[in-house]
């Protein structure tokens, strides 16, 4: 496929969710080449409709499964993310694998997975440790065990990594150096760029499913809208890197995404199941005060508003303004994740990263923008959303988790002293 | 040089501090090749003595400068680390640079430095933010400014990174894709493996110069001891990767390093300048209670101890036992950093990473084990050394830094309540 420079448009895998698709052709050829062929080619293209059917079918199944998992809860959503991460790692590890060299290096593939699971223990250990503590507080023995685990978590991961590092050096084979160092670097790039980035999704889930579901949906909506707008109105090429993407698709998708973000946040923001943070690792029902962000504010529409509009008053959740920030990012910057991936594929003459989903190519191909978005959603949430009152709770958790009873008392005394001193200093 | 398979031993740059050097030859040739040549070659080798003189001369200058900087204080030591990091980055960025390609990509080199300074802002922002706060507490305006900076530190760095990422994608040039993606990956590897690792040194310095100086000295001592033991007793090759290294050098160096660690910790541990943590960014004199780790314990020697031994009682600082841990790592595991670097150089047929220090090669060549050691020293200190009482202080700092006055009061009330409840629950 990857050398096909014709314009028949038989591509089955850079599918409907590819962004800002140009109308004329679905092949990755430089724009000069397919300008020559008219846009009429689309009509003659039977394969295109067949492959669209396959894609639609697998898409419906994916969406159904996804909704079920959302309903099941935080732990299951996180498990889904982990499974996706394992598939992505598998696809990417295999990408630069050369069977001939590997035959001379027994156990060398295993090393990749050793590093993968070390990274997993490290990243998820950090994200989930507090929740793990909260889950076992009732059992004194488990509580102590988990406390130990957290205290020595970093040093454990470090020694696992060092073990892999020494394993790598001790199994270096003459004449294989270049291949082995190349693989080592590649493994690290995957773990950092793909695994670590996508792990932010895990953190978002436990901050409230809302913070995972809204960004992820916006990426999908932007994808589909770009495809549709590009399909019907696409004319002006957007970027040389991806000749199928057009300005019409890009702009149409941006507007759609912004509107969807605003509306979707209003809908999702009304379910406590989605807005409450999950502070432990159980899967039971959630109740919480969702805080001011999710409390509707009512605006009366001005008099001059057209009479046919059904409502005289609208309710807006403050979180909807944040949703616009996420929408802006999802439509303007996240697509660069896709450009990066397609540039990478062109540089190394790869058609797709894998073939895990029928009609969609590899899982990694569908996740490029999602990863960029997950990191942004996390940082946005941490920097602009978490209210000050929550940070009291975070420090409180730290105190209860890290300090012994005596130390907690000592801290209490010390803090009281400082507050007293300040009071006297001011009055 | 790198293709020279003779045994004349004219190497000037993989110098005296290379580890576990074989006695016979200083060329990087496979062991089979130089077994044939007798060890008598050393005697005929005039260049070797000349180059040793150069190396000794630059070593003396380096040590002198180093002692002066230690005396000047934490900020200056940190500045030295930053300068070394910039030199290393420069050496490594240039390593894979191809002038021909760069001529077609104006501004492409600048992107590397954009990422470098973003990484610097991020890493040192995290390490030094608390100290920065402590430095400006007296000035209310500056205090607020720094507070803002810290609050939006992560999101600022993120957008700097994203800007670089978009810059990269928008300047991708046809037929250059592979070179550009290669450079992008290489830049990231350098920033993660070299820059981030070496930045732990910065964290160690402010925990107390001791925690920077002892590990760094142990690496140097291990290097020199391995050279000397290898020079005089080296016979049995240690690892195929570095044919000059011998078991005799390795074992001799380990013993020397362990003894040095124990003795050196006793000496360094007696200066408050070295043991006190620096909690702000000033350079003034330091006074602190160095804690139980640095309080000498006295042991009376048993009766049967030989009479010629000058002391009847010896004083041991508890930190000396920790020093043994550091010594063990410095002599057994840190050398793998060197093996890795020399394996890497062989794989890519590079003689040295640069030529910044006369007679020593590049700065990077001298820092390979130091980086591995810095990370270990940091993690060891965090996991095993920081006493519980210090973590009260850390949480206290967090409270005073992140919370407003009202929030501090709220936290105080809440903590009081919890302590009260527990007291009643128990009694």
Short mmCIF file of C-alpha atoms in Angstrom, two decimals, chain A residues 30-32 151-152 154-155 158-159 162 165-170 172 174 177-178 181-182 184-186 188-189 192-193 239-241 329 332-333 336-337 339-348 372-373 375-380 382-384 386-389 391-393 395-396 398-400 402-419 422-423 426, chain B residues 30-32 140 151-152 154-155 158-159 162 165-166 168-170 172 174 177-178 181-182 184-186 188-189 192-193 239-241 329 332-333 336-337 339-348 372-373 375-380 382-384 386-389 391-393 395-396 398-400 402-419 422-423 426:
data_model
loop_
_atom_site.label_atom_id
_atom_site.label_comp_id
_atom_site.label_asym_id
_atom_site.label_seq_id
_atom_site.Cartn_x
_atom_site.Cartn_y
_atom_site.Cartn_z
CA UNK A 30 1.74 14.70 -2.64
CA UNK A 31 -0.86 17.33 -3.56
CA UNK A 32 0.65 18.00 -6.99
CA UNK A 151 7.49 4.58 50.88
CA UNK A 152 9.75 2.30 48.84
CA UNK A 154 10.42 4.93 43.92
CA UNK A 155 13.45 2.93 44.98
CA UNK A 158 14.52 2.42 40.23
CA UNK A 159 16.11 -0.93 40.94
CA UNK A 162 18.64 -0.57 36.83
CA UNK A 165 19.78 -1.50 32.25
CA UNK A 166 22.40 -3.99 33.44
CA UNK A 167 20.64 -6.84 31.63
CA UNK A 168 20.86 -4.78 28.44
CA UNK A 169 24.57 -4.08 28.86
CA UNK A 170 25.47 -7.63 29.81
CA UNK A 172 25.22 -6.71 24.23
CA UNK A 174 29.31 -7.98 19.01
CA UNK A 177 25.54 -3.07 19.02
CA UNK A 178 23.88 -0.69 16.63
CA UNK A 181 21.19 0.50 21.01
CA UNK A 182 18.64 1.48 18.40
CA UNK A 184 16.91 0.49 23.45
CA UNK A 185 16.36 4.08 22.33
CA UNK A 186 13.14 3.12 20.53
CA UNK A 188 12.48 4.45 25.69
CA UNK A 189 10.86 6.75 23.17
CA UNK A 192 7.99 8.17 27.28
CA UNK A 193 6.03 9.49 24.32
CA UNK A 239 -0.67 21.21 5.34
CA UNK A 240 1.79 19.52 3.01
CA UNK A 241 2.35 16.74 5.48
CA UNK A 329 -7.31 22.82 22.24
CA UNK A 332 -6.57 23.66 17.05
CA UNK A 333 -3.63 21.97 18.71
CA UNK A 336 -0.88 18.31 15.46
CA UNK A 337 -0.62 14.97 17.24
CA UNK A 339 0.19 15.49 11.82
CA UNK A 340 3.14 14.28 13.86
CA UNK A 341 2.05 10.65 13.54
CA UNK A 342 1.44 10.90 9.81
CA UNK A 343 4.76 12.71 9.30
CA UNK A 344 6.45 9.96 11.26
CA UNK A 345 4.79 7.29 9.15
CA UNK A 346 5.88 9.02 5.95
CA UNK A 347 9.44 9.47 7.19
CA UNK A 348 9.78 5.77 7.90
CA UNK A 372 -1.89 14.91 23.27
CA UNK A 373 -5.36 15.75 24.56
CA UNK A 375 -1.89 15.47 28.80
CA UNK A 376 -3.50 18.83 28.14
CA UNK A 377 -6.69 17.90 30.00
CA UNK A 378 -4.61 16.82 32.99
CA UNK A 379 -2.50 19.97 33.09
CA UNK A 380 -5.51 22.20 32.46
CA UNK A 382 -4.48 20.78 37.67
CA UNK A 383 -3.75 24.42 36.84
CA UNK A 384 -7.14 26.02 36.31
CA UNK A 386 -8.90 22.28 40.97
CA UNK A 387 -10.32 24.84 43.40
CA UNK A 388 -8.25 26.00 46.34
CA UNK A 389 -10.54 24.15 48.71
CA UNK A 391 -5.89 21.51 47.82
CA UNK A 392 -6.69 21.60 51.54
CA UNK A 393 -8.04 18.11 51.10
CA UNK A 395 -2.63 18.22 51.96
CA UNK A 396 -4.92 16.65 54.53
CA UNK A 398 -0.84 13.67 52.77
CA UNK A 399 -0.82 14.35 56.47
CA UNK A 400 -3.00 11.36 57.29
CA UNK A 402 2.57 9.99 55.60
CA UNK A 403 2.73 10.98 59.22
CA UNK A 404 2.41 8.87 62.34
CA UNK A 405 -0.11 9.86 64.96
CA UNK A 406 2.53 11.63 67.05
CA UNK A 407 3.80 13.53 64.05
CA UNK A 408 0.28 14.64 63.19
CA UNK A 409 -0.03 16.08 66.68
CA UNK A 410 3.35 17.79 66.34
CA UNK A 411 2.30 19.33 63.03
CA UNK A 412 -0.97 20.49 64.57
CA UNK A 413 0.87 22.24 67.40
CA UNK A 414 3.33 23.87 65.03
CA UNK A 415 0.64 25.15 62.71
CA UNK A 416 -1.32 26.51 65.67
CA UNK A 417 1.76 28.39 66.81
CA UNK A 418 2.35 29.98 63.42
CA UNK A 419 -1.27 31.06 63.09
CA UNK A 422 0.62 35.93 62.80
CA UNK A 423 -2.59 36.95 64.56
CA UNK A 426 -1.18 41.77 62.73
CA UNK B 30 38.79 -6.56 20.86
CA UNK B 31 40.62 -8.61 23.47
CA UNK B 32 41.68 -11.31 20.99
CA UNK B 140 4.96 40.66 49.82
CA UNK B 151 0.93 27.86 40.21
CA UNK B 152 1.23 28.22 36.44
CA UNK B 154 3.49 23.38 34.72
CA UNK B 155 1.09 24.91 32.22
CA UNK B 158 3.65 22.67 28.70
CA UNK B 159 2.80 25.45 26.28
CA UNK B 162 3.72 22.50 22.58
CA UNK B 165 6.22 20.69 18.89
CA UNK B 166 4.12 22.77 16.49
CA UNK B 168 8.75 21.23 14.46
CA UNK B 169 5.71 20.02 12.54
CA UNK B 170 5.23 23.26 10.61
CA UNK B 172 8.96 19.70 8.29
CA UNK B 174 9.91 17.17 2.10
CA UNK B 177 11.44 13.96 7.14
CA UNK B 178 13.67 11.13 8.20
CA UNK B 181 12.36 12.99 12.96
CA UNK B 182 15.69 11.41 13.80
CA UNK B 184 13.71 15.19 17.15
CA UNK B 185 14.04 11.77 18.74
CA UNK B 186 17.73 12.37 19.46
CA UNK B 188 14.43 14.04 23.35
CA UNK B 189 16.76 11.21 24.28
CA UNK B 192 15.69 12.76 29.13
CA UNK B 193 18.76 10.60 29.55
CA UNK B 239 33.64 -7.28 29.93
CA UNK B 240 33.88 -7.65 26.18
CA UNK B 241 32.44 -4.20 25.67
CA UNK B 329 26.55 1.48 44.25
CA UNK B 332 29.35 -2.04 41.43
CA UNK B 333 26.52 -0.43 39.45
CA UNK B 336 27.61 0.32 34.00
CA UNK B 337 26.96 3.94 33.05
CA UNK B 339 29.94 0.57 29.90
CA UNK B 340 26.78 1.95 28.36
CA UNK B 341 28.55 5.04 27.06
CA UNK B 342 31.44 3.06 25.64
CA UNK B 343 29.06 0.56 24.06
CA UNK B 344 27.17 3.44 22.53
CA UNK B 345 30.36 4.97 21.16
CA UNK B 346 31.36 1.64 19.63
CA UNK B 347 27.93 1.11 18.10
CA UNK B 348 28.04 4.47 16.36
CA UNK B 372 23.82 7.34 37.10
CA UNK B 373 25.21 8.09 40.56
CA UNK B 375 19.97 9.70 40.34
CA UNK B 376 20.81 6.94 42.79
CA UNK B 377 22.01 9.39 45.45
CA UNK B 378 18.76 11.34 45.11
CA UNK B 379 16.50 8.31 45.34
CA UNK B 380 18.55 6.80 48.17
CA UNK B 382 14.64 10.40 49.55
CA UNK B 383 13.86 6.80 50.46
CA UNK B 384 16.26 5.96 53.26
CA UNK B 386 15.18 11.80 55.06
CA UNK B 387 14.02 11.22 58.62
CA UNK B 388 10.33 11.31 59.43
CA UNK B 389 10.77 14.58 61.30
CA UNK B 391 8.66 15.24 56.33
CA UNK B 392 6.70 17.28 58.89
CA UNK B 393 8.76 20.23 57.74
CA UNK B 395 4.32 19.35 54.64
CA UNK B 396 4.58 22.51 56.72
CA UNK B 398 3.57 23.09 51.49
CA UNK B 399 0.90 24.47 53.77
CA UNK B 400 2.59 27.84 54.11
CA UNK B 402 0.10 26.81 48.75
CA UNK B 403 -2.67 27.84 51.08
CA UNK B 404 -4.05 31.28 51.83
CA UNK B 405 -4.26 32.42 55.42
CA UNK B 406 -7.94 31.47 55.67
CA UNK B 407 -7.24 28.04 54.22
CA UNK B 408 -4.44 27.48 56.72
CA UNK B 409 -6.89 28.20 59.51
CA UNK B 410 -9.44 25.84 57.97
CA UNK B 411 -6.83 23.09 57.73
CA UNK B 412 -5.81 23.68 61.33
CA UNK B 413 -9.41 23.30 62.51
CA UNK B 414 -9.94 20.16 60.45
CA UNK B 415 -6.76 18.51 61.71
CA UNK B 416 -7.67 19.40 65.27
CA UNK B 417 -11.04 17.74 64.82
CA UNK B 418 -9.56 14.53 63.46
CA UNK B 419 -7.03 14.30 66.27
CA UNK B 422 -9.28 9.71 67.40
CA UNK B 423 -8.40 10.51 70.99
CA UNK B 426 -9.28 5.28 71.62
#
